[in-house]
PDB file of C-alpha atoms in Angstrom:
ATOM      1  CA  ALA A 205     -36.850 -46.538  89.447  1.00 80.00           C
ATOM      2  CA  GLN A 206     -37.107 -50.209  89.087  1.00 88.00           C
ATOM      3  CA  SER A 207     -35.696 -51.643  85.982  1.00 94.00           C
ATOM      4  CA  VAL A 208     -34.862 -55.257  84.393  1.00 97.00           C
ATOM      5  CA  THR A 209     -32.164 -55.415  81.768  1.00 97.00           C
ATOM      6  CA  GLN A 210     -31.931 -58.494  79.625  1.00 98.00           C
ATOM      7  CA  PRO A 211     -28.896 -57.768  77.349  1.00 97.00           C
ATOM      8  CA  ASP A 212     -29.296 -60.384  74.666  1.00 95.00           C
ATOM      9  CA  ILE A 213     -31.919 -59.721  72.209  1.00 96.00           C
ATOM     10  CA  HIS A 214     -31.576 -62.884  70.522  1.00 96.00           C
ATOM     11  CA  ILE A 215     -29.602 -66.024  71.229  1.00 97.00           C
ATOM     12  CA  THR A 216     -29.074 -69.165  69.014  1.00 97.00           C
ATOM     13  CA  VAL A 217     -28.047 -72.357  70.639  1.00 97.00           C
ATOM     14  CA  SER A 218     -27.619 -75.915  69.158  1.00 97.00           C
ATOM     15  CA  GLU A 219     -29.966 -78.468  70.201  1.00 97.00           C
ATOM     16  CA  GLY A 220     -28.662 -80.252  72.826  1.00 97.00           C
ATOM     17  CA  ALA A 221     -26.263 -77.487  74.068  1.00 97.00           C
ATOM     18  CA  SER A 222     -26.532 -75.670  77.480  1.00 97.00           C
ATOM     19  CA  LEU A 223     -28.169 -72.230  77.738  1.00 97.00           C
ATOM     20  CA  GLU A 224     -27.689 -69.049  80.079  1.00 98.00           C
ATOM     21  CA  LEU A 225     -29.827 -66.196  79.576  1.00 98.00           C
ATOM     22  CA  ARG A 226     -28.660 -63.040  81.339  1.00 98.00           C
ATOM     23  CA  CYS A 227     -31.012 -60.779  83.597  1.00 98.00           C
ATOM     24  CA  ASN A 228     -30.093 -57.968  85.617  1.00 97.00           C
ATOM     25  CA  TYR A 229     -32.334 -55.860  87.911  1.00 96.00           C
ATOM     26  CA  SER A 230     -32.596 -52.693  89.637  1.00 93.00           C
ATOM     27  CA  TYR A 231     -34.657 -52.652  92.793  1.00 89.00           C
ATOM     28  CA  GLY A 232     -33.864 -51.229  96.342  1.00 81.00           C
ATOM     29  CA  ALA A 233     -35.652 -53.905  98.537  1.00 81.00           C
ATOM     30  CA  THR A 234     -35.377 -57.570  98.406  1.00 81.00           C
ATOM     31  CA  PRO A 235     -36.437 -58.482  95.135  1.00 88.00           C
ATOM     32  CA  TYR A 236     -39.201 -61.027  94.154  1.00 92.00           C
ATOM     33  CA  LEU A 237     -37.764 -62.335  90.596  1.00 95.00           C
ATOM     34  CA  PHE A 238     -39.579 -64.333  87.834  1.00 96.00           C
ATOM     35  CA  TRP A 239     -38.825 -66.004  84.610  1.00 98.00           C
ATOM     36  CA  TYR A 240     -41.621 -66.244  82.126  1.00 97.00           C
ATOM     37  CA  VAL A 241     -41.692 -67.927  78.687  1.00 97.00           C
ATOM     38  CA  GLN A 242     -43.943 -66.699  75.738  1.00 96.00           C
ATOM     39  CA  SER A 243     -44.639 -68.974  72.809  1.00 92.00           C
ATOM     40  CA  PRO A 244     -45.818 -66.990  69.609  1.00 86.00           C
ATOM     41  CA  GLY A 245     -49.492 -65.779  70.004  1.00 80.00           C
ATOM     42  CA  GLN A 246     -49.551 -67.022  73.525  1.00 84.00           C
ATOM     43  CA  GLY A 247     -49.386 -65.553  76.798  1.00 89.00           C
ATOM     44  CA  LEU A 248     -46.718 -65.751  79.313  1.00 94.00           C
ATOM     45  CA  GLN A 249     -46.011 -69.031  81.344  1.00 95.00           C
ATOM     46  CA  LEU A 250     -44.139 -68.929  84.881  1.00 95.00           C
ATOM     47  CA  LEU A 251     -40.966 -70.828  84.732  1.00 97.00           C
ATOM     48  CA  LEU A 252     -39.552 -70.130  88.114  1.00 96.00           C
ATOM     49  CA  LYS A 253     -39.737 -67.564  90.927  1.00 94.00           C
ATOM     50  CA  TYR A 254     -37.519 -66.550  93.784  1.00 94.00           C
ATOM     51  CA  PHE A 255     -38.774 -64.789  96.890  1.00 89.00           C
ATOM     52  CA  SER A 256     -36.310 -65.874  99.548  1.00 85.00           C
ATOM     53  CA  GLY A 257     -33.900 -68.608 100.698  1.00 86.00           C
ATOM     54  CA  ASP A 258     -31.996 -70.863  98.488  1.00 88.00           C
ATOM     55  CA  THR A 259     -30.400 -68.706  95.632  1.00 91.00           C
ATOM     56  CA  LEU A 260     -30.359 -71.621  93.044  1.00 96.00           C
ATOM     57  CA  VAL A 261     -34.163 -72.279  92.365  1.00 96.00           C
ATOM     58  CA  GLN A 262     -35.406 -74.827  90.013  1.00 96.00           C
ATOM     59  CA  GLY A 263     -38.246 -74.593  87.689  1.00 96.00           C
ATOM     60  CA  ILE A 264     -40.376 -76.366  84.948  1.00 96.00           C
ATOM     61  CA  LYS A 265     -39.254 -77.852  82.037  1.00 95.00           C
ATOM     62  CA  GLY A 266     -35.632 -78.484  83.406  1.00 96.00           C
ATOM     63  CA  PHE A 267     -34.904 -74.706  83.825  1.00 97.00           C
ATOM     64  CA  GLU A 268     -33.065 -73.313  86.791  1.00 98.00           C
ATOM     65  CA  ALA A 269     -31.869 -69.689  87.986  1.00 98.00           C
ATOM     66  CA  GLU A 270     -29.469 -68.196  90.238  1.00 96.00           C
ATOM     67  CA  PHE A 271     -29.965 -65.282  92.180  1.00 95.00           C
ATOM     68  CA  LYS A 272     -26.826 -63.266  92.876  1.00 94.00           C
ATOM     69  CA  ARG A 273     -27.618 -60.414  94.970  1.00 92.00           C
ATOM     70  CA  SER A 274     -23.930 -58.913  94.624  1.00 92.00           C
ATOM     71  CA  GLN A 275     -24.112 -58.872  90.922  1.00 94.00           C
ATOM     72  CA  SER A 276     -27.942 -57.821  90.761  1.00 94.00           C
ATOM     73  CA  SER A 277     -28.503 -60.710  88.453  1.00 96.00           C
ATOM     74  CA  PHE A 278     -31.035 -63.419  88.122  1.00 97.00           C
ATOM     75  CA  ASN A 279     -29.732 -65.574  84.995  1.00 98.00           C
ATOM     76  CA  LEU A 280     -31.682 -68.731  83.668  1.00 98.00           C
ATOM     77  CA  ARG A 281     -29.962 -71.793  82.609  1.00 98.00           C
ATOM     78  CA  LYS A 282     -30.849 -75.021  81.269  1.00 98.00           C
ATOM     79  CA  PRO A 283     -28.174 -77.907  80.608  1.00 97.00           C
ATOM     80  CA  SER A 284     -29.512 -79.281  77.584  1.00 97.00           C
ATOM     81  CA  VAL A 285     -31.878 -77.401  75.329  1.00 97.00           C
ATOM     82  CA  HIS A 286     -34.672 -78.943  73.284  1.00 96.00           C
ATOM     83  CA  TRP A 287     -36.204 -77.599  69.882  1.00 96.00           C
ATOM     84  CA  SER A 288     -39.536 -76.843  71.883  1.00 95.00           C
ATOM     85  CA  ASP A 289     -37.604 -74.496  74.256  1.00 97.00           C
ATOM     86  CA  ALA A 290     -37.632 -71.981  71.110  1.00 97.00           C
ATOM     87  CA  ALA A 291     -39.742 -69.062  72.425  1.00 97.00           C
ATOM     88  CA  GLU A 292     -39.347 -65.596  73.961  1.00 97.00           C
ATOM     89  CA  TYR A 293     -38.004 -65.400  77.593  1.00 98.00           C
ATOM     90  CA  PHE A 294     -38.842 -62.495  79.998  1.00 98.00           C
ATOM     91  CA  CYS A 295     -37.414 -61.649  83.305  1.00 98.00           C
ATOM     92  CA  ALA A 296     -39.377 -59.617  85.703  1.00 97.00           C
ATOM     93  CA  VAL A 297     -39.093 -58.232  89.193  1.00 95.00           C
ATOM     94  CA  GLY A 298     -42.204 -57.935  91.472  1.00 93.00           C
ATOM     95  CA  VAL A 299     -42.418 -54.557  92.803  1.00 90.00           C
ATOM     96  CA  ARG A 300     -44.439 -54.151  95.907  1.00 85.00           C
ATOM     97  CA  ASN A 301     -46.519 -51.154  96.875  1.00 82.00           C
ATOM     98  CA  THR A 302     -48.931 -51.071 100.043  1.00 79.00           C
ATOM     99  CA  GLY A 303     -49.385 -54.868  99.789  1.00 80.00           C
ATOM    100  CA  PHE A 304     -49.976 -55.180  96.076  1.00 85.00           C
ATOM    101  CA  GLN A 305     -47.370 -56.322  93.622  1.00 88.00           C
ATOM    102  CA  LYS A 306     -46.725 -55.250  89.756  1.00 92.00           C
ATOM    103  CA  LEU A 307     -44.467 -56.963  87.561  1.00 95.00           C
ATOM    104  CA  VAL A 308     -41.606 -54.939  85.667  1.00 96.00           C
ATOM    105  CA  PHE A 309     -40.663 -56.874  82.830  1.00 97.00           C
ATOM    106  CA  GLY A 310     -37.223 -56.702  80.601  1.00 97.00           C
ATOM    107  CA  THR A 311     -37.508 -56.467  76.809  1.00 97.00           C
ATOM    108  CA  GLY A 312     -37.246 -60.121  76.476  1.00 97.00           C
ATOM    109  CA  THR A 313     -34.613 -62.546  74.886  1.00 98.00           C
ATOM    110  CA  ARG A 314     -35.689 -64.441  71.881  1.00 97.00           C
ATOM    111  CA  LEU A 315     -34.366 -68.079  71.850  1.00 97.00           C
ATOM    112  CA  LEU A 316     -33.632 -69.868  68.544  1.00 97.00           C
ATOM    113  CA  VAL A 317     -32.789 -73.537  68.613  1.00 97.00           C
ATOM    114  CA  SER A 318     -30.645 -74.966  65.588  1.00 95.00           C
ATOM    115  CA  PRO A 319     -30.804 -78.527  64.626  1.00 91.00           C
TER     116      PRO A 319
ATOM    117  CA  ASP B  98     -59.487 -75.774  86.949  1.00 61.00           C
ATOM    118  CA  ALA B  99     -59.784 -72.929  84.506  1.00 73.00           C
ATOM    119  CA  GLY B 100     -56.931 -70.764  84.057  1.00 92.00           C
ATOM    120  CA  VAL B 101     -57.035 -66.932  83.302  1.00 96.00           C
ATOM    121  CA  THR B 102     -59.517 -66.427  80.124  1.00 97.00           C
ATOM    122  CA  GLN B 103     -59.551 -63.382  77.921  1.00 97.00           C
ATOM    123  CA  SER B 104     -61.858 -62.102  75.090  1.00 96.00           C
ATOM    124  CA  PRO B 105     -61.724 -61.601  72.493  1.00 97.00           C
ATOM    125  CA  THR B 106     -58.899 -63.105  71.170  1.00 96.00           C
ATOM    126  CA  HIS B 107     -58.204 -60.612  68.337  1.00 96.00           C
ATOM    127  CA  LEU B 108     -59.908 -57.241  67.618  1.00 96.00           C
ATOM    128  CA  ILE B 109     -59.592 -54.645  64.853  1.00 97.00           C
ATOM    129  CA  LYS B 110     -60.761 -51.018  65.489  1.00 97.00           C
ATOM    130  CA  THR B 111     -60.168 -47.505  63.785  1.00 97.00           C
ATOM    131  CA  ARG B 112     -58.608 -44.490  65.364  1.00 97.00           C
ATOM    132  CA  GLY B 113     -60.984 -42.724  67.665  1.00 97.00           C
ATOM    133  CA  GLN B 114     -62.931 -45.553  68.497  1.00 97.00           C
ATOM    134  CA  GLN B 115     -63.441 -47.341  72.165  1.00 98.00           C
ATOM    135  CA  VAL B 116     -62.824 -50.978  72.986  1.00 98.00           C
ATOM    136  CA  THR B 117     -63.669 -53.136  76.040  1.00 98.00           C
ATOM    137  CA  LEU B 118     -61.556 -56.262  76.753  1.00 98.00           C
ATOM    138  CA  ARG B 119     -62.601 -58.788  79.150  1.00 98.00           C
ATOM    139  CA  CYS B 120     -60.680 -61.112  81.690  1.00 98.00           C
ATOM    140  CA  SER B 121     -61.929 -63.913  83.929  1.00 98.00           C
ATOM    141  CA  PRO B 122     -59.438 -64.566  86.626  1.00 97.00           C
ATOM    142  CA  LYS B 123     -58.226 -68.147  87.639  1.00 95.00           C
ATOM    143  CA  SER B 124     -60.538 -69.728  90.051  1.00 94.00           C
ATOM    144  CA  GLY B 125     -59.610 -68.710  93.558  1.00 92.00           C
ATOM    145  CA  HIS B 126     -57.651 -65.715  92.548  1.00 95.00           C
ATOM    146  CA  ASP B 127     -59.146 -61.946  93.709  1.00 95.00           C
ATOM    147  CA  THR B 128     -56.735 -59.401  92.129  1.00 96.00           C
ATOM    148  CA  VAL B 129     -56.454 -58.657  88.380  1.00 97.00           C
ATOM    149  CA  SER B 130     -53.852 -56.848  86.604  1.00 97.00           C
ATOM    150  CA  TRP B 131     -53.507 -55.769  83.028  1.00 98.00           C
ATOM    151  CA  TYR B 132     -50.620 -55.284  80.871  1.00 98.00           C
ATOM    152  CA  GLN B 133     -49.729 -54.050  77.544  1.00 98.00           C
ATOM    153  CA  GLN B 134     -47.205 -55.686  75.237  1.00 96.00           C
ATOM    154  CA  ALA B 135     -46.086 -53.762  72.133  1.00 95.00           C
ATOM    155  CA  LEU B 136     -44.570 -55.682  69.261  1.00 92.00           C
ATOM    156  CA  GLY B 137     -40.860 -56.735  70.264  1.00 89.00           C
ATOM    157  CA  GLN B 138     -41.422 -55.310  73.825  1.00 93.00           C
ATOM    158  CA  GLY B 139     -42.051 -56.718  77.304  1.00 95.00           C
ATOM    159  CA  PRO B 140     -45.315 -56.186  78.959  1.00 97.00           C
ATOM    160  CA  GLN B 141     -46.121 -52.851  80.499  1.00 97.00           C
ATOM    161  CA  PHE B 142     -48.131 -52.536  84.010  1.00 97.00           C
ATOM    162  CA  ILE B 143     -51.409 -50.563  83.072  1.00 98.00           C
ATOM    163  CA  PHE B 144     -53.237 -50.990  86.315  1.00 97.00           C
ATOM    164  CA  GLN B 145     -54.328 -53.435  89.124  1.00 96.00           C
ATOM    165  CA  TYR B 146     -57.722 -54.105  90.585  1.00 97.00           C
ATOM    166  CA  TYR B 147     -58.791 -55.763  93.969  1.00 95.00           C
ATOM    167  CA  GLU B 148     -62.202 -55.492  95.771  1.00 95.00           C
ATOM    168  CA  GLU B 149     -63.360 -53.622  92.865  1.00 96.00           C
ATOM    169  CA  GLU B 150     -61.080 -50.888  93.242  1.00 96.00           C
ATOM    170  CA  GLU B 151     -58.166 -49.761  91.310  1.00 95.00           C
ATOM    171  CA  ARG B 152     -54.865 -50.254  93.604  1.00 94.00           C
ATOM    172  CA  GLN B 153     -51.962 -49.502  91.209  1.00 93.00           C
ATOM    173  CA  ARG B 154     -51.703 -47.694  87.933  1.00 95.00           C
ATOM    174  CA  GLY B 155     -48.653 -47.705  85.670  1.00 95.00           C
ATOM    175  CA  ASN B 156     -47.802 -44.477  83.160  1.00 95.00           C
ATOM    176  CA  PHE B 157     -50.862 -44.722  80.946  1.00 97.00           C
ATOM    177  CA  PRO B 158     -53.235 -42.065  80.132  1.00 97.00           C
ATOM    178  CA  ASP B 159     -56.560 -41.600  81.399  1.00 96.00           C
ATOM    179  CA  ARG B 160     -57.748 -43.097  78.290  1.00 98.00           C
ATOM    180  CA  PHE B 161     -57.243 -46.347  79.703  1.00 98.00           C
ATOM    181  CA  SER B 162     -59.969 -47.103  82.510  1.00 97.00           C
ATOM    182  CA  GLY B 163     -60.824 -50.453  84.106  1.00 97.00           C
ATOM    183  CA  HIS B 164     -63.448 -51.950  86.264  1.00 97.00           C
ATOM    184  CA  GLN B 165     -63.830 -55.016  88.221  1.00 98.00           C
ATOM    185  CA  PHE B 166     -66.896 -56.962  89.152  1.00 97.00           C
ATOM    186  CA  PRO B 167     -68.101 -58.687  92.234  1.00 97.00           C
ATOM    187  CA  ASN B 168     -67.442 -62.045  90.565  1.00 96.00           C
ATOM    188  CA  TYR B 169     -63.615 -60.679  90.108  1.00 97.00           C
ATOM    189  CA  SER B 170     -63.656 -60.700  86.657  1.00 98.00           C
ATOM    190  CA  SER B 171     -62.366 -57.522  85.222  1.00 98.00           C
ATOM    191  CA  GLU B 172     -62.832 -55.203  81.839  1.00 98.00           C
ATOM    192  CA  LEU B 173     -60.149 -52.957  80.292  1.00 98.00           C
ATOM    193  CA  ASN B 174     -61.615 -49.887  78.413  1.00 98.00           C
ATOM    194  CA  VAL B 175     -59.641 -47.598  75.984  1.00 98.00           C
ATOM    195  CA  ASN B 176     -61.422 -44.582  74.501  1.00 97.00           C
ATOM    196  CA  ALA B 177     -60.050 -42.416  71.659  1.00 97.00           C
ATOM    197  CA  LEU B 178     -58.095 -45.163  70.064  1.00 97.00           C
ATOM    198  CA  LEU B 179     -54.519 -44.227  68.655  1.00 97.00           C
ATOM    199  CA  LEU B 180     -52.513 -46.198  66.432  1.00 97.00           C
ATOM    200  CA  GLY B 181     -49.904 -46.703  69.287  1.00 96.00           C
ATOM    201  CA  ASP B 182     -52.416 -48.716  71.168  1.00 98.00           C
ATOM    202  CA  SER B 183     -52.242 -51.541  68.636  1.00 97.00           C
ATOM    203  CA  ALA B 184     -50.745 -54.391  70.974  1.00 97.00           C
ATOM    204  CA  LEU B 185     -51.250 -57.445  72.957  1.00 96.00           C
ATOM    205  CA  TYR B 186     -53.067 -56.844  75.976  1.00 97.00           C
ATOM    206  CA  LEU B 187     -52.436 -59.379  78.826  1.00 97.00           C
ATOM    207  CA  CYS B 188     -54.455 -60.118  81.718  1.00 97.00           C
ATOM    208  CA  ALA B 189     -52.934 -61.512  85.000  1.00 97.00           C
ATOM    209  CA  SER B 190     -54.575 -62.801  87.983  1.00 96.00           C
ATOM    210  CA  SER B 191     -53.400 -63.550  91.505  1.00 94.00           C
ATOM    211  CA  SER B 192     -54.503 -63.751  95.258  1.00 92.00           C
ATOM    212  CA  TYR B 193     -54.111 -60.986  97.418  1.00 89.00           C
ATOM    213  CA  SER B 194     -53.717 -63.276 100.336  1.00 81.00           C
ATOM    214  CA  SER B 195     -50.992 -65.218  98.856  1.00 80.00           C
ATOM    215  CA  ASN B 196     -47.477 -64.508  97.983  1.00 72.00           C
ATOM    216  CA  GLN B 197     -47.649 -66.601  94.602  1.00 80.00           C
ATOM    217  CA  PRO B 198     -47.114 -65.252  91.191  1.00 87.00           C
ATOM    218  CA  GLN B 199     -49.489 -63.965  88.795  1.00 92.00           C
ATOM    219  CA  HIS B 200     -50.872 -66.153  86.124  1.00 94.00           C
ATOM    220  CA  PHE B 201     -51.266 -64.848  82.712  1.00 96.00           C
ATOM    221  CA  GLY B 202     -54.084 -65.132  80.077  1.00 95.00           C
ATOM    222  CA  ASP B 203     -53.335 -65.653  76.253  1.00 95.00           C
ATOM    223  CA  GLY B 204     -53.956 -61.985  75.652  1.00 96.00           C
ATOM    224  CA  THR B 205     -56.228 -59.975  73.334  1.00 97.00           C
ATOM    225  CA  ARG B 206     -54.538 -58.955  70.113  1.00 96.00           C
ATOM    226  CA  LEU B 207     -55.606 -55.323  69.367  1.00 97.00           C
ATOM    227  CA  SER B 208     -54.974 -53.909  65.915  1.00 97.00           C
ATOM    228  CA  ILE B 209     -55.703 -50.162  65.072  1.00 97.00           C
ATOM    229  CA  LEU B 210     -56.190 -49.200  61.601  1.00 93.00           C
TER     230      LEU B 210
END
């Protein structure tokens, strides 16, 4: 069965420091991978996606992620964190069935930014 | 360009009641998916509609049902509400003919007393 694991429930980073959020997936076919961000009381905003091609993908707000097939990982990175980045981050794999795609999410990582 | 809109924003119901949540997809999108997000959890896929038919369904009981209208908007209905149905319900839209990601609304917060 398809699954996504985000091993870190909470992460605290100092403002200006670098960030890496971990994501591991389990999926038999070539994965479609996503990172979404959720602020309190809000829906999900897409940060970036990987479908194929270059394994390093750039997203919005200065985020990037690297797809590593050998490690079944899709870790999210940012070189310098801003206080406004504090939010919940979700990694997801897109599971296709008869032309339709559903998203399977991890349990999320809450990012706290300290001054 | 309006994104995905959901109504109502918040809803309070009691056990055993029925509820209907509504979703209007992003302009140009024809596929609607519904997700349930319990507190502290990631979203869980409920079902997906395209051309007014349910195309995929997650591991949710028959108490959860849906509908899609000719204008692509959608409803999620939950019967015989349980305390465990308390959650944020998220609607996402996409285009079947495109390989682009799903866009999410801000959700409906459902509280069961």
